[in-house]
mmCIF file of C-alpha atoms in Angstrom:
data_model
loop_
_atom_site.group_PDB
_atom_site.id
_atom_site.type_symbol
_atom_site.label_atom_id
_atom_site.label_comp_id
_atom_site.label_asym_id
_atom_site.label_seq_id
_atom_site.Cartn_x
_atom_site.Cartn_y
_atom_site.Cartn_z
ATOM 1 C CA VAL A 1 0.211 -0.040 -0.132
ATOM 2 C CA VAL A 2 2.915 1.943 0.979
ATOM 3 C CA SER A 3 4.813 1.594 -2.232
ATOM 4 C CA THR A 4 1.408 2.564 -4.550
ATOM 5 C CA GLN A 5 1.080 5.551 -2.632
ATOM 6 C CA SER A 6 4.947 6.494 -3.553
ATOM 7 C CA THR A 7 4.152 5.701 -6.502
ATOM 8 C CA GLY A 8 1.501 7.118 -7.109
ATOM 9 C CA GLY A 9 2.161 10.434 -5.792
ATOM 10 C CA GLY A 10 5.707 10.350 -7.675
ATOM 11 C CA TRP A 11 3.733 10.221 -10.767
ATOM 12 C CA PHE A 12 1.091 12.749 -9.648
ATOM 13 C CA MET A 13 4.199 15.676 -9.253
ATOM 14 C CA THR A 14 5.893 14.063 -12.230
ATOM 15 C CA SER A 15 3.289 15.287 -14.475
ATOM 16 C CA LEU A 16 2.159 18.246 -12.444
ATOM 17 C CA VAL A 17 5.697 19.615 -12.694
ATOM 18 C CA TYR A 18 5.612 18.937 -16.249
ATOM 19 C CA TYR A 19 2.567 20.641 -17.603
ATOM 20 C CA MET A 20 2.512 23.116 -15.193
ATOM 21 C CA LEU A 21 6.285 24.260 -16.654
ATOM 22 C CA TRP A 22 4.654 23.557 -19.940
ATOM 23 C CA PHE A 23 0.953 25.372 -19.897
ATOM 24 C CA SER A 24 2.552 28.174 -18.105
ATOM 25 C CA ALA A 25 4.894 28.408 -20.551
ATOM 26 C CA LYS A 26 2.797 31.240 -22.391
ATOM 27 C CA ASN A 27 3.343 33.567 -19.701
ATOM 28 C CA LEU A 28 7.317 33.850 -20.768
ATOM 29 C CA ALA A 29 8.768 36.572 -22.189
ATOM 30 C CA GLY A 30 9.335 36.498 -26.105
ATOM 31 C CA SER A 31 8.573 34.110 -28.549
ATOM 32 C CA ILE A 32 5.923 31.212 -27.750
ATOM 33 C CA TYR A 33 7.579 29.133 -30.520
ATOM 34 C CA VAL A 34 10.891 30.164 -29.388
ATOM 35 C CA ASN A 35 10.062 29.223 -25.657
ATOM 36 C CA ALA A 36 8.261 26.093 -26.699
ATOM 37 C CA ALA A 37 10.934 24.737 -29.237
ATOM 38 C CA VAL A 38 13.738 25.222 -26.503
ATOM 39 C CA LEU A 39 11.649 24.395 -23.576
ATOM 40 C CA GLY A 40 11.217 20.985 -25.780
ATOM 41 C CA ALA A 41 14.855 20.756 -26.600
ATOM 42 C CA ALA A 42 15.800 21.035 -22.849
ATOM 43 C CA GLU A 43 14.264 17.554 -22.068
ATOM 44 C CA LEU A 44 16.451 16.104 -23.810
ATOM 45 C CA PRO A 45 19.939 16.731 -21.738
ATOM 46 C CA GLY A 46 17.542 15.746 -18.567
ATOM 47 C CA ARG A 47 16.645 12.307 -20.187
ATOM 48 C CA VAL A 48 20.081 11.323 -20.351
ATOM 49 C CA ALA A 49 21.440 12.668 -17.219
ATOM 50 C CA ALA A 50 18.508 10.320 -15.240
ATOM 51 C CA PHE A 51 20.117 7.126 -17.234
ATOM 52 C CA LEU A 52 23.898 8.427 -16.388
ATOM 53 C CA PHE A 53 22.395 9.333 -12.722
ATOM 54 C CA MET A 54 20.125 6.012 -12.393
ATOM 55 C CA GLU A 55 23.066 3.757 -13.444
ATOM 56 C CA LYS A 56 25.285 5.540 -10.600
ATOM 57 C CA VAL A 57 22.977 6.415 -7.411
ATOM 58 C CA GLY A 58 19.947 4.321 -7.877
ATOM 59 C CA ARG A 59 16.136 5.115 -9.265
ATOM 60 C CA LYS A 60 14.884 6.246 -6.411
ATOM 61 C CA ALA A 61 17.736 8.606 -5.334
ATOM 62 C CA THR A 62 17.696 9.930 -8.481
ATOM 63 C CA PHE A 63 13.466 10.781 -8.393
ATOM 64 C CA MET A 64 14.347 12.280 -5.172
ATOM 65 C CA LEU A 65 17.071 14.630 -6.602
ATOM 66 C CA SER A 66 15.377 15.384 -9.771
ATOM 67 C CA LEU A 67 12.104 16.218 -7.925
ATOM 68 C CA SER A 68 14.180 18.245 -5.471
ATOM 69 C CA PHE A 69 15.745 20.180 -7.988
ATOM 70 C CA ALA A 70 12.759 20.404 -10.173
ATOM 71 C CA SER A 71 10.887 22.248 -7.041
ATOM 72 C CA ILE A 72 13.486 24.649 -6.657
ATOM 73 C CA CYS A 73 13.415 25.369 -10.113
ATOM 74 C CA VAL A 74 10.067 26.056 -9.686
ATOM 75 C CA LEU A 75 9.920 28.191 -6.521
ATOM 76 C CA ILE A 76 12.799 30.372 -8.005
ATOM 77 C CA SER A 77 11.075 30.915 -11.005
ATOM 78 C CA ILE A 78 8.575 33.396 -8.913
ATOM 79 C CA TYR A 79 10.876 36.131 -9.358
ATOM 80 C CA ASP A 80 9.584 38.257 -12.171
ATOM 81 C CA ASN A 81 13.393 38.403 -13.739
ATOM 82 C CA THR A 82 13.121 37.326 -17.069
ATOM 83 C CA THR A 83 16.338 35.709 -17.815
ATOM 84 C CA SER A 84 16.089 33.884 -14.436
ATOM 85 C CA ARG A 85 12.432 32.267 -15.124
ATOM 86 C CA LYS A 86 13.137 31.258 -18.609
ATOM 87 C CA VAL A 87 16.706 30.084 -17.310
ATOM 88 C CA MET A 88 14.571 27.843 -14.710
ATOM 89 C CA TYR A 89 12.165 26.833 -16.700
ATOM 90 C CA GLY A 90 14.659 25.461 -19.158
ATOM 91 C CA PHE A 91 16.142 23.837 -15.774
ATOM 92 C CA GLY A 92 12.947 22.592 -14.422
ATOM 93 C CA LYS A 93 12.059 21.038 -17.555
ATOM 94 C CA ALA A 94 15.174 19.034 -18.325
ATOM 95 C CA LEU A 95 14.319 17.528 -15.053
ATOM 96 C CA ALA A 96 10.965 16.959 -15.422
ATOM 97 C CA GLY A 97 12.348 15.029 -18.075
ATOM 98 C CA ALA A 98 14.204 13.115 -15.940
ATOM 99 C CA LEU A 99 11.872 12.158 -13.602
ATOM 100 C CA TRP A 100 9.369 10.525 -16.901
ATOM 101 C CA ALA A 101 12.360 8.340 -17.759
ATOM 102 C CA VAL A 102 12.936 7.539 -13.957
ATOM 103 C CA ILE A 103 8.783 7.150 -12.710
ATOM 104 C CA TYR A 104 8.658 5.224 -15.559
ATOM 105 C CA LEU A 105 11.101 2.417 -15.118
ATOM 106 C CA TYR A 106 10.991 2.831 -10.901
ATOM 107 C CA SER A 107 7.332 2.163 -10.883
ATOM 108 C CA SER A 108 7.541 -0.749 -13.300
ATOM 109 C CA GLU A 109 10.136 -2.599 -11.268
ATOM 110 C CA MET A 110 8.994 -1.712 -7.590
ATOM 111 C CA TYR A 111 5.344 -4.117 -7.607
ATOM 112 C CA PRO A 112 5.938 -8.309 -8.657
ATOM 113 C CA THR A 113 4.889 -9.168 -12.402
ATOM 114 C CA LYS A 114 1.516 -10.295 -11.852
ATOM 115 C CA ILE A 115 0.902 -6.888 -10.405
ATOM 116 C CA ARG A 116 2.905 -4.927 -12.209
ATOM 117 C CA ASN A 117 0.672 -3.369 -14.625
ATOM 118 C CA LEU A 118 -2.227 -2.284 -12.343
ATOM 119 C CA GLY A 119 0.565 -0.752 -10.329
ATOM 120 C CA SER A 120 1.814 1.099 -13.328
ATOM 121 C CA GLY A 121 -1.790 1.646 -14.418
ATOM 122 C CA ILE A 122 -2.617 3.591 -10.649
ATOM 123 C CA GLY A 123 0.292 5.698 -11.352
ATOM 124 C CA SER A 124 -0.749 6.556 -14.760
ATOM 125 C CA ALA A 125 -4.378 7.103 -13.882
ATOM 126 C CA SER A 126 -2.625 10.172 -10.919
ATOM 127 C CA ALA A 127 -0.741 11.005 -13.770
ATOM 128 C CA ARG A 128 -3.428 11.889 -16.171
ATOM 129 C CA ILE A 129 -5.506 13.585 -12.855
ATOM 130 C CA ALA A 130 -2.761 15.854 -12.239
ATOM 131 C CA ALA A 131 -2.706 16.855 -15.958
ATOM 132 C CA LEU A 132 -5.927 17.742 -15.811
ATOM 133 C CA ILE A 133 -5.206 20.531 -13.455
ATOM 134 C CA ALA A 134 -2.508 21.932 -14.415
ATOM 135 C CA PRO A 135 -3.157 24.349 -16.912
ATOM 136 C CA PHE A 136 -5.730 25.423 -14.576
ATOM 137 C CA ILE A 137 -2.845 26.163 -12.586
ATOM 138 C CA GLY A 138 -0.737 27.666 -15.462
ATOM 139 C CA ASP A 139 -4.033 29.936 -16.297
ATOM 140 C CA ALA A 140 -3.718 30.936 -12.264
ATOM 141 C CA LEU A 141 -1.128 32.969 -13.050
ATOM 142 C CA VAL A 142 -2.708 35.612 -14.737
ATOM 143 C CA THR A 143 -4.465 36.188 -11.342
ATOM 144 C CA SER A 144 -1.796 35.310 -8.865
ATOM 145 C CA PRO A 145 2.236 35.536 -9.964
ATOM 146 C CA ILE A 146 3.537 33.533 -6.611
ATOM 147 C CA ILE A 147 0.712 30.909 -5.579
ATOM 148 C CA PRO A 148 1.145 28.282 -8.221
ATOM 149 C CA TYR A 149 4.434 28.435 -7.806
ATOM 150 C CA VAL A 150 4.589 27.948 -4.367
ATOM 151 C CA VAL A 151 2.299 25.220 -4.585
ATOM 152 C CA VAL A 152 3.941 22.970 -6.858
ATOM 153 C CA GLY A 153 7.546 23.605 -5.441
ATOM 154 C CA VAL A 154 5.863 22.674 -2.118
ATOM 155 C CA ALA A 155 4.020 19.842 -3.378
ATOM 156 C CA GLY A 156 6.898 18.318 -4.986
ATOM 157 C CA PHE A 157 9.098 18.691 -1.454
ATOM 158 C CA LEU A 158 6.611 17.079 0.309
ATOM 159 C CA CYS A 159 6.406 14.336 -2.543
ATOM 160 C CA THR A 160 10.027 13.946 -1.765
ATOM 161 C CA ALA A 161 9.960 13.424 1.836
ATOM 162 C CA THR A 162 7.059 10.603 0.938
ATOM 163 C CA PHE A 163 9.826 8.628 -0.944
ATOM 164 C CA PHE A 164 11.593 8.412 1.882
ATOM 165 C CA TYR A 165 9.752 5.197 3.391
#
Protein backbone atom coordinates (compact mmCIF):
# COMPACT_ATOMS: atom_id res chain seq x y z
CA VAL A 1 0.00 0.00 0.00
CA VAL A 2 2.79 2.42 0.88
CA SER A 3 4.58 1.69 -2.38
CA THR A 4 1.39 2.38 -4.32
CA GLN A 5 0.92 5.69 -2.52
CA SER A 6 4.47 6.80 -3.15
CA THR A 7 4.34 5.67 -6.77
CA GLY A 8 1.01 7.41 -7.33
CA GLY A 9 2.37 10.55 -5.71
CA GLY A 10 5.51 10.33 -7.81
CA TRP A 11 3.54 10.02 -11.03
CA PHE A 12 1.24 12.84 -9.92
CA MET A 13 4.08 15.25 -9.16
CA THR A 14 6.03 14.31 -12.27
CA SER A 15 3.04 15.15 -14.40
CA LEU A 16 2.14 18.26 -12.41
CA VAL A 17 5.63 19.78 -12.64
CA TYR A 18 6.00 18.85 -16.30
CA TYR A 19 2.66 20.18 -17.50
CA MET A 20 2.61 23.19 -15.19
CA LEU A 21 5.88 24.35 -16.72
CA TRP A 22 4.65 23.48 -20.21
CA PHE A 23 1.25 25.21 -19.96
CA SER A 24 2.57 28.26 -18.14
CA ALA A 25 5.36 28.80 -20.70
CA LYS A 26 2.99 31.08 -22.60
CA ASN A 27 3.62 33.64 -19.84
CA LEU A 28 7.37 33.75 -20.56
CA ALA A 29 8.74 36.80 -22.33
CA GLY A 30 9.63 36.45 -26.00
CA SER A 31 8.24 34.37 -28.81
CA ILE A 32 6.01 31.50 -27.69
CA TYR A 33 7.38 29.37 -30.54
CA VAL A 34 11.02 29.87 -29.59
CA ASN A 35 10.19 29.23 -25.94
CA ALA A 36 8.37 26.01 -26.84
CA ALA A 37 11.28 24.82 -28.98
CA VAL A 38 13.86 25.58 -26.28
CA LEU A 39 11.79 23.96 -23.54
CA GLY A 40 11.17 20.91 -25.72
CA ALA A 41 14.87 20.59 -26.49
CA ALA A 42 15.73 20.94 -22.79
CA GLU A 43 14.13 17.58 -22.04
CA LEU A 44 16.69 15.52 -23.94
CA PRO A 45 19.71 16.32 -21.74
CA GLY A 46 17.56 15.69 -18.68
CA ARG A 47 16.60 12.23 -19.87
CA VAL A 48 20.18 11.33 -20.78
CA ALA A 49 21.39 12.55 -17.39
CA ALA A 50 18.66 10.53 -15.69
CA PHE A 51 19.83 7.30 -17.29
CA LEU A 52 23.42 8.03 -16.27
CA PHE A 53 22.44 8.89 -12.70
CA MET A 54 20.19 5.84 -12.39
CA GLU A 55 23.18 3.62 -13.09
CA LYS A 56 25.36 5.43 -10.53
CA VAL A 57 23.07 6.29 -7.60
CA GLY A 58 19.91 4.27 -8.27
CA ARG A 59 16.39 5.03 -9.37
CA LYS A 60 14.96 6.19 -6.06
CA ALA A 61 17.78 8.65 -5.36
CA THR A 62 17.65 9.95 -8.93
CA PHE A 63 13.92 10.54 -8.66
CA MET A 64 14.21 12.29 -5.31
CA LEU A 65 17.07 14.52 -6.46
CA SER A 66 15.34 15.37 -9.75
CA LEU A 67 12.06 16.23 -8.03
CA SER A 68 13.82 18.29 -5.35
CA PHE A 69 15.77 20.31 -7.90
CA ALA A 70 12.70 20.68 -10.13
CA SER A 71 10.80 22.04 -7.12
CA ILE A 72 13.63 24.48 -6.46
CA CYS A 73 13.49 25.61 -10.10
CA VAL A 74 9.74 26.15 -9.82
CA LEU A 75 10.17 28.16 -6.61
CA ILE A 76 12.95 30.30 -8.09
CA SER A 77 10.65 31.04 -11.03
CA ILE A 78 8.64 33.25 -8.67
CA TYR A 79 11.09 36.09 -9.28
CA ASP A 80 10.00 38.28 -12.16
CA ASN A 81 13.40 38.52 -13.85
CA THR A 82 12.72 37.28 -17.39
CA THR A 83 16.16 35.76 -17.90
CA SER A 84 16.23 33.84 -14.63
CA ARG A 85 12.66 32.66 -15.16
CA LYS A 86 13.53 31.30 -18.63
CA VAL A 87 16.63 29.57 -17.28
CA MET A 88 14.68 28.03 -14.40
CA TYR A 89 11.96 26.87 -16.79
CA GLY A 90 14.64 25.25 -18.95
CA PHE A 91 16.25 23.46 -16.01
CA GLY A 92 12.84 22.55 -14.66
CA LYS A 93 11.82 21.02 -18.00
CA ALA A 94 15.09 19.08 -18.18
CA LEU A 95 14.48 17.74 -14.69
CA ALA A 96 10.85 16.96 -15.53
CA GLY A 97 12.06 14.95 -18.51
CA ALA A 98 14.37 13.10 -16.15
CA LEU A 99 11.45 12.48 -13.81
CA TRP A 100 9.45 10.83 -16.59
CA ALA A 101 12.37 8.57 -17.47
CA VAL A 102 12.85 7.52 -13.86
CA ILE A 103 9.22 7.06 -12.83
CA TYR A 104 8.44 4.69 -15.70
CA LEU A 105 11.32 2.42 -14.75
CA TYR A 106 10.95 2.77 -11.01
CA SER A 107 7.24 2.01 -10.89
CA SER A 108 7.52 -1.01 -13.16
CA GLU A 109 10.30 -2.48 -11.02
CA MET A 110 8.52 -1.85 -7.72
CA TYR A 111 5.76 -4.42 -8.19
CA PRO A 112 5.85 -8.18 -8.73
CA THR A 113 5.08 -9.40 -12.24
CA LYS A 114 1.48 -10.37 -11.49
CA ILE A 115 0.42 -6.88 -10.45
CA ARG A 116 2.96 -4.77 -12.33
CA ASN A 117 0.44 -3.52 -14.88
CA LEU A 118 -2.03 -2.62 -12.12
CA GLY A 119 0.57 -0.66 -10.16
CA SER A 120 1.83 1.19 -13.21
CA GLY A 121 -1.77 1.84 -14.27
CA ILE A 122 -2.64 3.40 -10.93
CA GLY A 123 0.42 5.63 -11.21
CA SER A 124 -0.43 6.58 -14.76
CA ALA A 125 -4.00 7.40 -13.75
CA SER A 126 -2.74 9.74 -11.03
CA ALA A 127 -0.49 11.39 -13.61
CA ARG A 128 -3.51 12.02 -15.83
CA ILE A 129 -5.32 13.66 -12.94
CA ALA A 130 -2.36 15.99 -12.47
CA ALA A 131 -2.32 16.69 -16.21
CA LEU A 132 -5.96 17.69 -15.88
CA ILE A 133 -5.15 20.11 -13.04
CA ALA A 134 -1.96 21.63 -14.51
CA PRO A 135 -3.54 23.96 -17.09
CA PHE A 136 -5.63 25.56 -14.38
CA ILE A 137 -2.51 26.15 -12.31
CA GLY A 138 -0.80 27.70 -15.34
CA ASP A 139 -3.81 29.94 -15.94
CA ALA A 140 -3.81 30.98 -12.28
CA LEU A 141 -0.51 32.78 -12.94
CA VAL A 142 -2.52 35.54 -14.57
CA THR A 143 -4.34 36.37 -11.36
CA SER A 144 -1.63 35.45 -8.85
CA PRO A 145 1.97 35.28 -10.06
CA ILE A 146 3.27 33.63 -6.88
CA ILE A 147 0.77 31.10 -5.51
CA PRO A 148 0.94 28.49 -8.33
CA TYR A 149 4.73 28.30 -8.07
CA VAL A 150 4.56 27.91 -4.30
CA VAL A 151 1.86 25.22 -4.49
CA VAL A 152 3.78 23.11 -7.02
CA GLY A 153 7.16 23.67 -5.38
CA VAL A 154 5.98 22.78 -1.88
CA ALA A 155 4.01 19.78 -3.17
CA GLY A 156 7.17 18.58 -4.90
CA PHE A 157 9.10 18.70 -1.65
CA LEU A 158 6.32 16.87 0.18
CA CYS A 159 6.32 14.15 -2.48
CA THR A 160 10.09 13.85 -2.17
CA ALA A 161 9.69 13.36 1.57
CA THR A 162 7.25 10.47 1.01
CA PHE A 163 9.80 8.67 -1.16
CA PHE A 164 12.09 8.16 1.85
CA TYR A 165 9.72 5.45 3.06
